[in-house]
Structures are given as C-alpha cells and as structure tokens.
GROMACS .gro file of N, CA and C in nm:
model
  384
    1UNK      N    1   0.086  -0.117   0.000
    1UNK     CA    2   0.000   0.000   0.000
    1UNK      C    3   0.090   0.123   0.000
    2UNK      N    4   0.075   0.205  -0.100
    2UNK     CA    5   0.163   0.321  -0.110
    2UNK      C    6   0.095   0.453  -0.069
    3UNK      N    7  -0.035   0.450  -0.038
    3UNK     CA    8  -0.101   0.576   0.000
    3UNK      C    9  -0.092   0.597   0.151
    4UNK      N   10  -0.091   0.723   0.190
    4UNK     CA   11  -0.090   0.758   0.332
    4UNK      C   12  -0.228   0.804   0.378
    5UNK      N   13  -0.307   0.854   0.283
    5UNK     CA   14  -0.441   0.905   0.314
    5UNK      C   15  -0.525   0.891   0.188
    6UNK      N   16  -0.640   0.828   0.199
    6UNK     CA   17  -0.726   0.813   0.082
    6UNK      C   18  -0.808   0.687   0.088
    7UNK      N   19  -0.834   0.630  -0.028
    7UNK     CA   20  -0.922   0.514  -0.039
    7UNK      C   21  -0.848   0.401  -0.112
    8UNK      N   22  -0.879   0.280  -0.071
    8UNK     CA   23  -0.824   0.162  -0.137
    8UNK      C   24  -0.926   0.048  -0.125
    9UNK      N   25  -0.906  -0.055  -0.202
    9UNK     CA   26  -0.994  -0.170  -0.191
    9UNK      C   27  -0.972  -0.268  -0.303
   10UNK      N   28  -1.058  -0.368  -0.306
   10UNK     CA   29  -1.054  -0.471  -0.409
   10UNK      C   30  -1.173  -0.453  -0.501
   11UNK      N   31  -1.154  -0.495  -0.627
   11UNK     CA   32  -1.260  -0.487  -0.726
   11UNK      C   33  -1.292  -0.629  -0.771
   12UNK      N   34  -1.420  -0.668  -0.757
   12UNK     CA   35  -1.466  -0.802  -0.789
   12UNK      C   36  -1.568  -0.796  -0.902
   13UNK      N   37  -1.561  -0.894  -0.992
   13UNK     CA   38  -1.659  -0.909  -1.099
   13UNK      C   39  -1.745  -1.030  -1.067
   14UNK      N   40  -1.878  -1.010  -1.066
   14UNK     CA   41  -1.972  -1.120  -1.042
   14UNK      C   42  -2.072  -1.124  -1.156
   15UNK      N   43  -2.100  -1.244  -1.206
   15UNK     CA   44  -2.204  -1.260  -1.308
   15UNK      C   45  -2.264  -1.398  -1.299
   16UNK      N   46  -2.384  -1.411  -1.355
   16UNK     CA   47  -2.453  -1.538  -1.356
   16UNK      C   48  -2.537  -1.558  -1.231
   17UNK      N   49  -2.576  -1.682  -1.208
   17UNK     CA   50  -2.665  -1.717  -1.097
   17UNK      C   51  -2.586  -1.718  -0.966
   18UNK      N   52  -2.620  -1.630  -0.875
   18UNK     CA   53  -2.552  -1.620  -0.746
   18UNK      C   54  -2.641  -1.673  -0.633
   19UNK      N   55  -2.753  -1.735  -0.668
   19UNK     CA   56  -2.845  -1.788  -0.567
   19UNK      C   57  -2.785  -1.911  -0.500
   20UNK      N   58  -2.795  -1.919  -0.367
   20UNK     CA   59  -2.749  -2.040  -0.300
   20UNK      C   60  -2.844  -2.156  -0.330
   21UNK      N   61  -2.788  -2.276  -0.333
   21UNK     CA   62  -2.869  -2.393  -0.362
   21UNK      C   63  -2.809  -2.514  -0.292
   22UNK      N   64  -2.893  -2.601  -0.237
   22UNK     CA   65  -2.838  -2.720  -0.173
   22UNK      C   66  -2.779  -2.817  -0.274
   23UNK      N   67  -2.820  -2.806  -0.402
   23UNK     CA   68  -2.773  -2.897  -0.506
   23UNK      C   69  -2.650  -2.846  -0.581
   24UNK      N   70  -2.610  -2.723  -0.554
   24UNK     CA   71  -2.498  -2.665  -0.627
   24UNK      C   72  -2.399  -2.606  -0.528
   25UNK      N   73  -2.274  -2.601  -0.569
   25UNK     CA   74  -2.177  -2.539  -0.479
   25UNK      C   75  -2.209  -2.392  -0.456
   26UNK      N   76  -2.162  -2.342  -0.345
   26UNK     CA   77  -2.185  -2.202  -0.312
   26UNK      C   78  -2.130  -2.111  -0.421
   27UNK      N   79  -2.204  -2.006  -0.452
   27UNK     CA   80  -2.158  -1.911  -0.554
   27UNK      C   81  -2.026  -1.850  -0.511
   28UNK      N   82  -1.941  -1.823  -0.609
   28UNK     CA   83  -1.811  -1.766  -0.574
   28UNK      C   84  -1.824  -1.619  -0.536
   29UNK      N   85  -1.718  -1.565  -0.483
   29UNK     CA   86  -1.719  -1.425  -0.438
   29UNK      C   87  -1.671  -1.329  -0.546
   30UNK      N   88  -1.656  -1.377  -0.666
   30UNK     CA   89  -1.614  -1.291  -0.776
   30UNK      C   90  -1.477  -1.328  -0.827
   31UNK      N   91  -1.441  -1.266  -0.938
   31UNK     CA   92  -1.311  -1.289  -0.998
   31UNK      C   93  -1.241  -1.155  -1.016
   32UNK      N   94  -1.108  -1.159  -1.022
   32UNK     CA   95  -1.034  -1.033  -1.035
   32UNK      C   96  -1.066  -0.966  -1.168
   33UNK      N   97  -1.067  -0.835  -1.164
   33UNK     CA   98  -1.095  -0.760  -1.287
   33UNK      C   99  -1.023  -0.626  -1.280
   34UNK      N  100  -0.972  -0.586  -1.394
   34UNK     CA  101  -0.912  -0.454  -1.404
   34UNK      C  102  -1.020  -0.357  -1.451
   35UNK      N  103  -1.029  -0.245  -1.383
   35UNK     CA  104  -1.130  -0.145  -1.417
   35UNK      C  105  -1.075  -0.006  -1.393
   36UNK      N  106  -1.123   0.088  -1.475
   36UNK     CA  107  -1.098   0.229  -1.446
   36UNK      C  108  -1.197   0.271  -1.340
   37UNK      N  109  -1.147   0.341  -1.240
   37UNK     CA  110  -1.231   0.388  -1.129
   37UNK      C  111  -1.226   0.539  -1.129
   38UNK      N  112  -1.345   0.600  -1.139
   38UNK     CA  113  -1.356   0.746  -1.137
   38UNK      C  114  -1.404   0.790  -1.000
   39UNK      N  115  -1.335   0.887  -0.944
   39UNK     CA  116  -1.369   0.941  -0.813
   39UNK      C  117  -1.417   1.084  -0.832
   40UNK      N  118  -1.541   1.109  -0.788
   40UNK     CA  119  -1.606   1.238  -0.805
   40UNK      C  120  -1.630   1.304  -0.670
   41UNK      N  121  -1.648   1.436  -0.673
   41UNK     CA  122  -1.703   1.503  -0.554
   41UNK      C  123  -1.834   1.433  -0.521
   42UNK      N  124  -1.878   1.442  -0.398
   42UNK     CA  125  -1.998   1.370  -0.354
   42UNK      C  126  -2.111   1.387  -0.457
   43UNK      N  127  -2.172   1.276  -0.496
   43UNK     CA  128  -2.271   1.272  -0.604
   43UNK      C  129  -2.402   1.214  -0.551
   44UNK      N  130  -2.513   1.277  -0.587
   44UNK     CA  131  -2.645   1.227  -0.549
   44UNK      C  132  -2.722   1.190  -0.675
   45UNK      N  133  -2.841   1.134  -0.655
   45UNK     CA  134  -2.924   1.097  -0.770
   45UNK      C  135  -2.963   1.218  -0.855
   46UNK      N  136  -2.960   1.338  -0.797
   46UNK     CA  137  -2.991   1.458  -0.875
   46UNK      C  138  -2.877   1.492  -0.972
   47UNK      N  139  -2.759   1.434  -0.949
   47UNK     CA  140  -2.640   1.467  -1.027
   47UNK      C  141  -2.609   1.367  -1.138
   48UNK      N  142  -2.697   1.267  -1.157
   48UNK     CA  143  -2.669   1.162  -1.255
   48UNK      C  144  -2.786   1.141  -1.349
   49UNK      N  145  -2.757   1.078  -1.462
   49UNK     CA  146  -2.860   1.032  -1.554
   49UNK      C  147  -2.844   0.882  -1.568
   50UNK      N  148  -2.952   0.814  -1.600
   50UNK     CA  149  -2.950   0.669  -1.613
   50UNK      C  150  -3.021   0.606  -1.495
   51UNK      N  151  -3.021   0.475  -1.493
   51UNK     CA  152  -3.091   0.401  -1.389
   51UNK      C  153  -2.991   0.316  -1.313
   52UNK      N  154  -2.996   0.325  -1.180
   52UNK     CA  155  -2.904   0.249  -1.096
   52UNK      C  156  -2.914   0.100  -1.127
   53UNK      N  157  -2.804   0.029  -1.129
   53UNK     CA  158  -2.670   0.069  -1.087
   53UNK      C  159  -2.582   0.122  -1.199
   54UNK      N  160  -2.637   0.133  -1.322
   54UNK     CA  161  -2.559   0.186  -1.434
   54UNK      C  162  -2.608   0.326  -1.470
   55UNK      N  163  -2.516   0.418  -1.472
   55UNK     CA  164  -2.548   0.558  -1.502
   55UNK      C  165  -2.482   0.597  -1.633
   56UNK      N  166  -2.545   0.690  -1.704
   56UNK     CA  167  -2.492   0.732  -1.834
   56UNK      C  168  -2.422   0.866  -1.829
   57UNK      N  169  -2.449   0.946  -1.725
   57UNK     CA  170  -2.386   1.077  -1.715
   57UNK      C  171  -2.376   1.115  -1.567
   58UNK      N  172  -2.263   1.174  -1.532
   58UNK     CA  173  -2.240   1.223  -1.396
   58UNK      C  174  -2.199   1.369  -1.408
   59UNK      N  175  -2.271   1.458  -1.340
   59UNK     CA  176  -2.246   1.601  -1.359
   59UNK      C  177  -2.161   1.664  -1.249
   60UNK      N  178  -2.120   1.588  -1.148
   60UNK     CA  179  -2.033   1.644  -1.045
   60UNK      C  180  -1.888   1.641  -1.093
   61UNK      N  181  -1.802   1.710  -1.021
   61UNK     CA  182  -1.662   1.726  -1.061
   61UNK      C  183  -1.584   1.595  -1.045
   62UNK      N  184  -1.517   1.552  -1.154
   62UNK     CA  185  -1.427   1.438  -1.149
   62UNK      C  186  -1.300   1.481  -1.077
   63UNK      N  187  -1.264   1.409  -0.972
   63UNK     CA  188  -1.147   1.444  -0.890
   63UNK      C  189  -1.024   1.367  -0.935
   64UNK      N  190  -1.038   1.235  -0.949
   64UNK     CA  191  -0.925   1.151  -0.989
   64UNK      C  192  -0.974   1.028  -1.062
   65UNK      N  193  -0.884   0.972  -1.141
   65UNK     CA  194  -0.908   0.846  -1.210
   65UNK      C  195  -0.793   0.753  -1.178
   66UNK      N  196  -0.825   0.629  -1.138
   66UNK     CA  197  -0.724   0.527  -1.112
   66UNK      C  198  -0.770   0.397  -1.176
   67UNK      N  199  -0.681   0.298  -1.179
   67UNK     CA  200  -0.718   0.167  -1.233
   67UNK      C  201  -0.690   0.061  -1.128
   68UNK      N  202  -0.778  -0.040  -1.126
   68UNK     CA  203  -0.749  -0.157  -1.044
   68UNK      C  204  -0.650  -0.243  -1.121
   69UNK      N  205  -0.569  -0.319  -1.047
   69UNK     CA  206  -0.472  -0.404  -1.113
   69UNK      C  207  -0.523  -0.547  -1.122
   70UNK      N  208  -0.441  -0.636  -1.178
   70UNK     CA  209  -0.484  -0.775  -1.197
   70UNK      C  210  -0.495  -0.851  -1.065
   71UNK      N  211  -0.448  -0.791  -0.955
   71UNK     CA  212  -0.464  -0.852  -0.822
   71UNK      C  213  -0.586  -0.795  -0.750
   72UNK      N  214  -0.676  -0.730  -0.822
   72UNK     CA  215  -0.803  -0.678  -0.772
   72UNK      C  216  -0.788  -0.546  -0.697
   73UNK      N  217  -0.670  -0.494  -0.677
   73UNK     CA  218  -0.648  -0.381  -0.589
   73UNK      C  219  -0.651  -0.247  -0.662
   74UNK      N  220  -0.711  -0.148  -0.598
   74UNK     CA  221  -0.698  -0.009  -0.640
   74UNK      C  222  -0.664   0.073  -0.517
   75UNK      N  223  -0.602   0.186  -0.539
   75UNK     CA  224  -0.574   0.279  -0.429
   75UNK      C  225  -0.559   0.419  -0.486
   76UNK      N  226  -0.597   0.518  -0.405
   76UNK     CA  227  -0.593   0.656  -0.451
   76UNK      C  228  -0.572   0.750  -0.333
   77UNK      N  229  -0.471   0.831  -0.343
   77UNK     CA  230  -0.446   0.936  -0.243
   77UNK      C  231  -0.550   1.046  -0.264
   78UNK      N  232  -0.617   1.088  -0.155
   78UNK     CA  233  -0.721   1.190  -0.164
   78UNK      C  234  -0.712   1.286  -0.046
   79UNK      N  235  -0.745   1.414  -0.067
   79UNK     CA  236  -0.754   1.506   0.047
   79UNK      C  237  -0.880   1.478   0.128
   80UNK      N  238  -0.888   1.526   0.251
   80UNK     CA  239  -1.009   1.506   0.331
   80UNK      C  240  -1.134   1.557   0.258
   81UNK      N  241  -1.244   1.483   0.274
   81UNK     CA  242  -1.370   1.521   0.211
   81UNK      C  243  -1.455   1.399   0.182
   82UNK      N  244  -1.572   1.423   0.120
   82UNK     CA  245  -1.663   1.315   0.082
   82UNK      C  246  -1.661   1.300  -0.070
   83UNK      N  247  -1.658   1.174  -0.113
   83UNK     CA  248  -1.646   1.142  -0.255
   83UNK      C  249  -1.743   1.031  -0.292
   84UNK      N  250  -1.769   1.021  -0.423
   84UNK     CA  251  -1.847   0.911  -0.479
   84UNK      C  252  -1.758   0.837  -0.577
   85UNK      N  253  -1.764   0.704  -0.572
   85UNK     CA  254  -1.675   0.621  -0.652
   85UNK      C  255  -1.757   0.537  -0.750
   86UNK      N  256  -1.717   0.542  -0.878
   86UNK     CA  257  -1.784   0.469  -0.985
   86UNK      C  258  -1.679   0.393  -1.064
   87UNK      N  259  -1.716   0.275  -1.118
   87UNK     CA  260  -1.630   0.209  -1.217
   87UNK      C  261  -1.682   0.246  -1.355
   88UNK      N  262  -1.592   0.247  -1.452
   88UNK     CA  263  -1.630   0.275  -1.590
   88UNK      C  264  -1.658   0.141  -1.657
   89UNK      N  265  -1.777   0.129  -1.714
   89UNK     CA  266  -1.822   0.004  -1.774
   89UNK      C  267  -1.842   0.020  -1.924
   90UNK      N  268  -1.893  -0.086  -1.987
   90UNK     CA  269  -1.913  -0.087  -2.131
   90UNK      C  270  -2.008   0.025  -2.176
   91UNK      N  271  -1.990   0.067  -2.297
   91UNK     CA  272  -2.072   0.172  -2.358
   91UNK      C  273  -2.074   0.300  -2.276
   92UNK      N  274  -1.959   0.336  -2.221
   92UNK     CA  275  -1.944   0.461  -2.145
   92UNK      C  276  -2.049   0.475  -2.035
   93UNK      N  277  -2.073   0.368  -1.964
   93UNK     CA  278  -2.162   0.376  -1.849
   93UNK      C  279  -2.078   0.368  -1.722
   94UNK      N  280  -2.138   0.407  -1.611
   94UNK     CA  281  -2.069   0.416  -1.483
   94UNK      C  282  -2.148   0.334  -1.382
   95UNK      N  283  -2.077   0.247  -1.310
   95UNK     CA  284  -2.141   0.155  -1.217
   95UNK      C  285  -2.119   0.198  -1.073
   96UNK      N  286  -2.227   0.194  -0.995
   96UNK     CA  287  -2.222   0.211  -0.850
   96UNK      C  288  -2.348   0.147  -0.795
   97UNK      N  289  -2.335   0.065  -0.690
   97UNK     CA  290  -2.452  -0.005  -0.637
   97UNK      C  291  -2.473   0.016  -0.488
   98UNK      N  292  -2.412   0.118  -0.431
   98UNK     CA  293  -2.434   0.150  -0.289
   98UNK      C  294  -2.488   0.293  -0.278
   99UNK      N  295  -2.592   0.308  -0.197
   99UNK     CA  296  -2.658   0.438  -0.183
   99UNK      C  297  -2.697   0.455  -0.037
  100UNK      N  298  -2.698   0.580   0.009
  100UNK     CA  299  -2.742   0.602   0.148
  100UNK      C  300  -2.876   0.674   0.150
  101UNK      N  301  -2.928   0.700   0.270
  101UNK     CA  302  -3.060   0.761   0.286
  101UNK      C  303  -3.068   0.905   0.238
  102UNK      N  304  -2.953   0.968   0.216
  102UNK     CA  305  -2.952   1.106   0.165
  102UNK      C  306  -2.943   1.110   0.013
  103UNK      N  307  -2.950   0.992  -0.052
  103UNK     CA  308  -2.941   0.987  -0.198
  103UNK      C  309  -2.800   0.997  -0.250
  104UNK      N  310  -2.700   0.985  -0.162
  104UNK     CA  311  -2.561   0.990  -0.204
  104UNK      C  312  -2.520   0.853  -0.258
  105UNK      N  313  -2.441   0.855  -0.365
  105UNK     CA  314  -2.406   0.733  -0.436
  105UNK      C  315  -2.264   0.690  -0.402
  106UNK      N  316  -2.251   0.565  -0.358
  106UNK     CA  317  -2.123   0.498  -0.331
  106UNK      C  318  -2.021   0.592  -0.266
  107UNK      N  319  -2.054   0.636  -0.147
  107UNK     CA  320  -1.974   0.740  -0.081
  107UNK      C  321  -1.861   0.684   0.003
  108UNK      N  322  -1.760   0.765   0.013
  108UNK     CA  323  -1.649   0.740   0.103
  108UNK      C  324  -1.610   0.876   0.162
  109UNK      N  325  -1.585   0.879   0.294
  109UNK     CA  326  -1.542   1.002   0.358
  109UNK      C  327  -1.398   0.985   0.404
  110UNK      N  328  -1.312   1.073   0.357
  110UNK     CA  329  -1.170   1.070   0.391
  110UNK      C  330  -1.144   1.170   0.503
  111UNK      N  331  -1.081   1.122   0.608
  111UNK     CA  332  -1.042   1.205   0.722
  111UNK      C  333  -0.890   1.216   0.718
  112UNK      N  334  -0.838   1.330   0.757
  112UNK     CA  335  -0.693   1.355   0.753
  112UNK      C  336  -0.615   1.242   0.818
  113UNK      N  337  -0.516   1.191   0.746
  113UNK     CA  338  -0.427   1.089   0.798
  113UNK      C  339  -0.482   0.948   0.798
  114UNK      N  340  -0.601   0.926   0.741
  114UNK     CA  341  -0.660   0.792   0.744
  114UNK      C  342  -0.677   0.734   0.605
  115UNK      N  343  -0.674   0.600   0.599
  115UNK     CA  344  -0.703   0.524   0.477
  115UNK      C  345  -0.836   0.453   0.498
  116UNK      N  346  -0.922   0.457   0.398
  116UNK     CA  347  -1.054   0.394   0.407
  116UNK      C  348  -1.060   0.281   0.304
  117UNK      N  349  -1.099   0.161   0.349
  117UNK     CA  350  -1.116   0.049   0.257
  117UNK      C  351  -1.258   0.049   0.204
  118UNK      N  352  -1.270   0.047   0.072
  118UNK     CA  353  -1.399   0.040   0.005
  118UNK      C  354  -1.388  -0.063  -0.108
  119UNK      N  355  -1.438  -0.184  -0.085
  119UNK     CA  356  -1.439  -0.286  -0.188
  119UNK      C  357  -1.554  -0.260  -0.284
  120UNK      N  358  -1.534  -0.296  -0.410
  120UNK     CA  359  -1.635  -0.275  -0.513
  120UNK      C  360  -1.670  -0.410  -0.575
  121UNK      N  361  -1.796  -0.449  -0.568
  121UNK     CA  362  -1.844  -0.572  -0.632
  121UNK      C  363  -1.930  -0.533  -0.751
  122UNK      N  364  -1.874  -0.550  -0.869
  122UNK     CA  365  -1.946  -0.515  -0.992
  122UNK      C  366  -2.038  -0.632  -1.024
  123UNK      N  367  -2.168  -0.614  -1.002
  123UNK     CA  368  -2.261  -0.726  -1.007
  123UNK      C  369  -2.384  -0.702  -1.095
  124UNK      N  370  -2.375  -0.612  -1.190
  124UNK     CA  371  -2.494  -0.583  -1.270
  124UNK      C  372  -2.529  -0.695  -1.368
  125UNK      N  373  -2.443  -0.795  -1.383
  125UNK     CA  374  -2.474  -0.911  -1.468
  125UNK      C  375  -2.495  -1.037  -1.383
  126UNK      N  376  -2.517  -1.017  -1.254
  126UNK     CA  377  -2.543  -1.129  -1.162
  126UNK      C  378  -2.691  -1.134  -1.128
  127UNK      N  379  -2.740  -1.252  -1.099
  127UNK     CA  380  -2.879  -1.272  -1.056
  127UNK      C  381  -2.879  -1.326  -0.914
  128UNK      N  382  -2.963  -1.264  -0.829
  128UNK     CA  383  -2.971  -1.305  -0.688
  128UNK      C  384  -3.110  -1.355  -0.654
   0.00000   0.00000   0.00000
C-alpha cells in the first residue's frame, strides 16, 4: 500500500446465478478484474442520468481516475472530504450499487491521515 491518506480496496466481478442452492456449490465471491475507477465530488441521484446501478452521465466534478490491477487492488491518495466512486463500464456507463438515505451514491469520507477500505463488487450481470 503506497497511499498515506485516501481510499483503497478490491474490485470483484460477479455474473450469472448467485443464488445459494443445496444442489450446487456455493456461488463464488467474484473474480479479479481490471477497471478504471472514477472518483467524483460527492454525487447524489440529482447529479446523474440513467438508472441504478448503471449511469450514463455524472455532472459532479471528477477528482481523480485510477485503475485496479490484476490482483483486484486499487488505491488513490485523496484530500479530506466526501467522494463518490464509480467504475467505468461498457458503452461509457458508470457503475455504482451503494446508496445512502440522503441519496448519495457509493460514498467514502476521507479524514486527515486515514485510509478507508472500500471494496467494489461489480454485479450488474449477476442474478440473486
């Protein structure tokens, strides 16, 4: 880990039938995937177009762009503040599947001197 303050985590790709079944082995937890990750100033549903979890436009300020590596890991040095994190998907869409009661999308809050772990499970092609 090379960051001193910011966000880091693993990126997982899930697709297909993820339902548990007594006749089938337990669904896996995902496979490693490389993805571009866009970090924006805090973003709400008023700031996006499209339907969750895939969005077609984000109107808040893009702060940084990083990529996950083949070992599933991404990391990004960030100043203190609140941010929204999206992966870039096919056809220029943006994925995020976590939302809070204030309508904020996939948020992370960075406090001075701290690292925050935020794993991303890209699951829009999975069935539960």
